Amino acid sequence: MNDEPGSTGGPAHRSWWDRLGHMFSGEPRNREELVEELRAAQANGLLSNDTLTMVEGALKVTELSVDDVMVPRAQIVMISAESPLTDILAAVVESGHSRFPVHGEDKDEILGILLAKDLLKYFGDGEHFDIRAILRPAVLIPESMRLNVLLAEFRLSRNHMALVVDEYGGVAGLITIEDVLEQIVGDIDDEHDDEEEPTLMHAQPGGDWLVSALTPIADFNEQTGSSYSDEEFDTIGGMVTSEFGHLPEVGEEIVVGEYLFHVTEADDRRVQQFRVSQKPAQD
């Protein structure tokens, strides 16, 4: 008879104890709880807002497929293989893109991908231009492919663009590595994108706000319905720092008027972000 305790220490026994310990540990048990823990860490200053956005984006990528984020067929800038060089150059300049699908008789007949830089050697020498000679192979993928799988393929193949085909083999859309990365890190602007004003205030579930210290007081008042004066300070950061009387660190908080300002991001020179909530009710 074997008196070794190993008979109760097998995988099933350890799994039961693991589950029991997990039940009382307070650790996240699914993706939703994990995201809530990460958001709580961000609110307490353990993660920056940018880091939280990237982690949430990386989790989201595993749930999305190509057809969720692709550029639809109607918006693709395609080039006909029969187009003269002057028309091709005009399309390249007008669009500002660097890669273009090239088609044959119709837009479902993809011959390859044209890189704008490959046209440079034909400036002043259009007589010898042959677009088919400089095309790169086109990558064709199904609409149902997961974004994380596509990203891995982009990395391995070093391709930056893929044509999305439907169940009948027709072109349904186009997707680039930038489209995938933007799901993780947010919008990636280049010199051809219209510059937009950054969003300084982000509403949070439960009525709180994540507020950049650079938010003008007038804008804060407009968003929240408050009535802070902007005669002495222009920004929320200046006003709240003055109330502290010193440069606050992450985790410090103070009540100003009807709101509680909790410092979530700061460095050794200035406060960068607050979590703003209604002032707790007095007992």
Coordinates of C-alpha atoms in Angstrom, one line a residue:
M1 CA 0.0 0.0 0.0
N2 CA 1.4 3.3 -1.0
D3 CA 1.3 5.9 1.8
E4 CA 3.0 8.6 -0.4
P5 CA 1.0 11.9 -0.4
G6 CA 1.6 12.1 -4.2
S7 CA -1.7 10.4 -4.9
T8 CA -3.6 13.5 -3.8
G9 CA -1.1 15.9 -5.5
G10 CA -1.9 15.0 -9.1
P11 CA -3.1 17.5 -11.7
A12 CA -6.7 17.2 -10.8
H13 CA -6.1 17.8 -7.1
R14 CA -3.8 20.8 -7.8
S15 CA -6.4 22.2 -10.3
W16 CA -9.1 22.0 -7.6
W17 CA -6.9 23.9 -5.1
D18 CA -6.0 26.4 -7.9
R19 CA -9.6 27.1 -8.6
L20 CA -10.4 27.4 -4.9
G21 CA -7.5 29.8 -4.3
H22 CA -8.4 31.8 -7.4
M23 CA -12.0 32.2 -6.1
F24 CA -10.7 34.0 -3.0
S25 CA -7.8 35.8 -4.6
G26 CA -9.8 38.6 -6.2
E27 CA -7.8 38.1 -9.5
P28 CA -9.6 38.7 -12.8
R29 CA -11.3 35.6 -14.1
N30 CA -12.1 36.7 -17.6
R31 CA -11.2 39.4 -20.1
E32 CA -13.8 41.9 -18.9
E33 CA -12.6 41.7 -15.3
L34 CA -9.0 42.0 -16.5
V35 CA -9.9 45.2 -18.4
E36 CA -11.6 46.6 -15.3
E37 CA -8.5 45.9 -13.2
L38 CA -6.3 47.7 -15.8
R39 CA -8.7 50.7 -15.8
A40 CA -8.5 50.8 -12.0
A41 CA -4.7 50.7 -12.2
Q42 CA -4.8 53.6 -14.7
A43 CA -7.1 55.6 -12.4
N44 CA -4.7 55.1 -9.5
G45 CA -1.7 56.3 -11.6
L46 CA -0.1 52.8 -12.1
L47 CA -0.6 53.0 -15.9
S48 CA -0.6 55.9 -18.2
N49 CA -3.7 56.5 -20.4
D50 CA -1.6 55.7 -23.5
T51 CA -0.5 52.4 -22.0
L52 CA -4.0 51.4 -21.1
T53 CA -5.2 52.3 -24.6
M54 CA -2.6 50.1 -26.1
V55 CA -3.3 47.1 -23.8
E56 CA -7.0 47.4 -24.5
G57 CA -6.3 47.6 -28.2
A58 CA -4.0 44.5 -28.2
L59 CA -6.8 42.6 -26.5
K60 CA -9.4 43.9 -28.9
V61 CA -7.3 42.9 -32.0
T62 CA -7.8 39.2 -31.1
E63 CA -11.5 39.7 -31.4
L64 CA -11.6 41.6 -34.7
S65 CA -11.5 40.3 -38.2
V66 CA -10.3 41.9 -41.4
D67 CA -13.7 43.0 -42.6
D68 CA -14.2 45.0 -39.4
V69 CA -11.4 47.5 -40.3
M70 CA -10.7 47.2 -44.0
V71 CA -11.0 50.0 -46.5
P72 CA -14.1 49.1 -48.6
R73 CA -13.7 48.6 -52.3
A74 CA -15.4 51.8 -53.2
Q75 CA -12.7 53.8 -51.4
I76 CA -9.7 52.1 -52.8
V77 CA -7.4 54.1 -55.0
M78 CA -6.7 51.6 -57.8
I79 CA -4.7 52.1 -61.0
S80 CA -5.4 50.6 -64.3
A81 CA -2.4 48.8 -66.0
E82 CA -3.4 50.6 -69.2
S83 CA -3.2 54.1 -67.7
P84 CA -0.4 56.4 -69.1
L85 CA 2.4 57.5 -66.8
T86 CA 1.0 61.0 -66.5
D87 CA -2.3 59.8 -65.2
I88 CA -0.6 57.4 -62.8
L89 CA 1.6 60.2 -61.4
A90 CA -1.4 62.5 -61.0
A91 CA -3.2 59.8 -59.0
V92 CA -0.2 59.2 -56.8
V93 CA 0.2 62.9 -56.0
E94 CA -3.4 63.5 -55.4
S95 CA -4.0 60.6 -53.1
G96 CA -0.7 60.8 -51.1
H97 CA -0.5 57.1 -50.7
S98 CA 2.6 55.0 -51.2
R99 CA 1.1 51.7 -52.5
F100 CA -1.5 51.1 -55.1
P101 CA -3.3 48.0 -56.4
V102 CA -3.0 47.7 -60.1
H103 CA -5.8 46.0 -62.1
G104 CA -6.3 44.6 -65.6
E105 CA -9.5 44.6 -67.5
D106 CA -11.6 45.0 -64.4
K107 CA -11.0 45.8 -60.7
D108 CA -11.2 42.1 -59.7
E109 CA -8.2 41.3 -61.8
I110 CA -5.4 42.4 -59.5
L111 CA -2.0 42.3 -61.3
G112 CA 0.1 43.5 -58.4
I113 CA 1.0 46.4 -56.2
L114 CA 2.7 49.6 -57.4
L115 CA 5.1 51.3 -55.0
A116 CA 5.2 55.1 -55.7
K117 CA 9.0 55.1 -55.2
D118 CA 9.4 52.7 -58.1
L119 CA 8.2 55.5 -60.4
L120 CA 11.1 57.8 -59.7
K121 CA 13.4 56.3 -62.3
Y122 CA 10.8 57.1 -65.0
F123 CA 10.8 60.8 -64.4
G124 CA 11.8 62.3 -67.8
D125 CA 11.9 58.8 -69.4
G126 CA 8.2 57.9 -69.9
E127 CA 9.0 56.4 -73.2
H128 CA 10.3 53.2 -71.6
F129 CA 7.7 53.0 -68.9
D130 CA 6.2 49.5 -68.4
I131 CA 4.1 49.3 -65.2
R132 CA 3.9 45.5 -65.3
A133 CA 7.7 45.3 -65.0
I134 CA 7.8 47.1 -61.7
L135 CA 4.8 45.6 -59.9
R136 CA 5.2 43.8 -56.6
P137 CA 3.2 40.6 -55.8
A138 CA -0.2 41.2 -54.3
V139 CA -1.3 39.5 -51.1
L140 CA -4.9 38.2 -51.1
I141 CA -6.6 37.4 -47.9
P142 CA -10.2 36.4 -46.8
E143 CA -12.5 38.8 -45.1
S144 CA -12.8 36.4 -42.1
M145 CA -9.1 36.4 -41.2
R146 CA -8.4 37.6 -37.6
L147 CA -6.4 40.8 -37.3
N148 CA -3.8 39.2 -34.9
V149 CA -3.2 36.5 -37.5
L150 CA -2.8 39.1 -40.3
L151 CA -0.4 41.2 -38.2
A152 CA 1.8 38.1 -37.7
E153 CA 1.8 37.4 -41.4
F154 CA 2.7 41.1 -42.2
R155 CA 5.6 40.8 -39.8
L156 CA 6.9 37.5 -41.3
S157 CA 6.4 38.5 -45.0
R158 CA 7.4 42.1 -44.6
N159 CA 4.3 43.1 -46.6
H160 CA 2.5 46.3 -45.7
M161 CA -0.7 45.8 -47.7
A162 CA -3.2 43.1 -48.5
L163 CA -6.2 42.9 -50.8
V164 CA -9.3 41.4 -49.1
V165 CA -11.4 39.1 -51.3
D166 CA -14.9 37.9 -50.8
E167 CA -16.3 34.3 -51.1
Y168 CA -16.6 34.7 -54.9
G169 CA -13.0 35.8 -55.3
G170 CA -13.9 39.5 -56.0
V171 CA -12.1 42.4 -54.3
A172 CA -14.0 43.4 -51.2
G173 CA -11.5 45.8 -49.7
L174 CA -8.0 46.7 -48.7
I175 CA -6.1 46.6 -45.5
T176 CA -2.6 47.9 -44.5
I177 CA -0.4 47.2 -41.5
E178 CA -1.1 50.7 -40.4
D179 CA -4.9 49.9 -40.2
V180 CA -4.1 47.0 -37.9
L181 CA -1.6 48.9 -35.7
E182 CA -4.1 51.7 -35.3
Q183 CA -6.4 49.3 -33.5
I184 CA -3.7 48.9 -30.9
V185 CA -2.1 52.3 -30.5
G186 CA -4.8 54.6 -31.9
D187 CA -4.7 56.8 -35.0
I188 CA -1.4 57.1 -36.7
D189 CA -1.2 60.5 -38.5
D190 CA 1.2 61.2 -41.4
E191 CA 1.9 64.3 -43.4
H192 CA -1.1 63.7 -45.6
D193 CA -3.6 63.5 -42.8
D194 CA -5.6 66.5 -41.8
E195 CA -4.4 67.6 -38.4
E196 CA -7.1 67.4 -35.7
E197 CA -7.2 69.0 -32.3
P198 CA -6.4 66.4 -29.5
T199 CA -9.2 65.3 -27.2
L200 CA -8.3 66.7 -23.8
M201 CA -11.3 65.3 -21.8
H202 CA -12.6 61.7 -21.9
A203 CA -15.8 60.8 -20.2
Q204 CA -15.6 57.6 -18.1
P205 CA -18.3 55.1 -17.0
G206 CA -19.9 56.3 -13.8
G207 CA -19.7 60.0 -14.6
D208 CA -16.0 60.7 -14.0
W209 CA -13.7 62.4 -16.4
L210 CA -10.1 61.9 -17.4
V211 CA -8.9 65.5 -18.0
S212 CA -5.6 66.7 -19.4
A213 CA -4.0 69.3 -17.3
L214 CA -3.8 71.4 -20.5
T215 CA -7.6 71.6 -20.8
P216 CA -8.7 75.3 -20.9
I217 CA -10.9 76.1 -18.0
A218 CA -13.6 77.5 -20.3
D219 CA -13.7 74.1 -22.1
F220 CA -13.9 72.3 -18.8
N221 CA -16.8 74.5 -17.7
E222 CA -18.6 73.9 -21.0
Q223 CA -18.3 70.1 -20.8
T224 CA -19.2 69.7 -17.1
G225 CA -21.5 72.6 -16.4
S226 CA -19.1 74.0 -13.8
S227 CA -18.3 77.7 -13.3
Y228 CA -14.5 77.9 -12.5
S229 CA -13.0 81.4 -13.1
D230 CA -10.3 81.7 -15.8
E231 CA -9.3 85.2 -14.9
E232 CA -6.1 84.0 -13.0
F233 CA -5.4 80.7 -14.7
D234 CA -6.0 79.5 -18.3
T235 CA -5.8 75.7 -17.7
I236 CA -7.2 73.2 -15.3
G237 CA -3.7 72.2 -14.5
G238 CA -2.7 75.7 -13.4
M239 CA -5.8 76.2 -11.3
V240 CA -5.6 72.9 -9.5
T241 CA -1.8 73.1 -8.9
S242 CA -2.3 76.5 -7.3
E243 CA -4.9 75.0 -5.0
F244 CA -2.4 72.3 -3.9
G245 CA 0.2 75.0 -3.2
H246 CA 2.9 72.6 -4.4
L247 CA 3.6 70.4 -7.4
P248 CA 1.5 67.3 -6.6
E249 CA 2.5 63.8 -7.3
V250 CA 0.5 60.9 -8.7
G251 CA -2.1 59.7 -6.2
E252 CA -2.6 63.1 -4.5
E253 CA -6.1 64.6 -4.7
I254 CA -7.9 67.8 -3.7
V255 CA -11.4 69.2 -3.8
V256 CA -11.8 72.4 -5.8
G257 CA -15.4 73.7 -5.8
E258 CA -17.8 70.9 -6.7
Y259 CA -15.2 68.5 -8.0
L260 CA -12.5 66.1 -6.7
F261 CA -9.3 66.2 -8.7
H262 CA -7.1 63.1 -8.4
V263 CA -3.7 63.2 -10.0
T264 CA -3.2 60.2 -12.4
E265 CA -0.2 61.4 -14.4
A266 CA 2.6 63.8 -13.4
D267 CA 6.4 64.2 -13.8
D268 CA 9.0 66.2 -11.9
R269 CA 8.0 69.4 -13.8
R270 CA 4.2 69.4 -14.1
V271 CA 0.9 67.6 -13.7
Q272 CA -0.3 66.0 -16.9
Q273 CA -3.7 64.4 -16.1
F274 CA -6.5 64.2 -13.5
R275 CA -9.3 61.9 -12.8
V276 CA -12.2 64.3 -12.0
S277 CA -15.3 63.2 -10.1
Q278 CA -18.1 64.8 -8.2
K279 CA -17.2 66.0 -4.7
P280 CA -18.1 63.3 -2.1
A281 CA -21.3 64.1 -0.2
Q282 CA -20.8 65.5 3.3
D283 CA -22.0 63.3 6.2

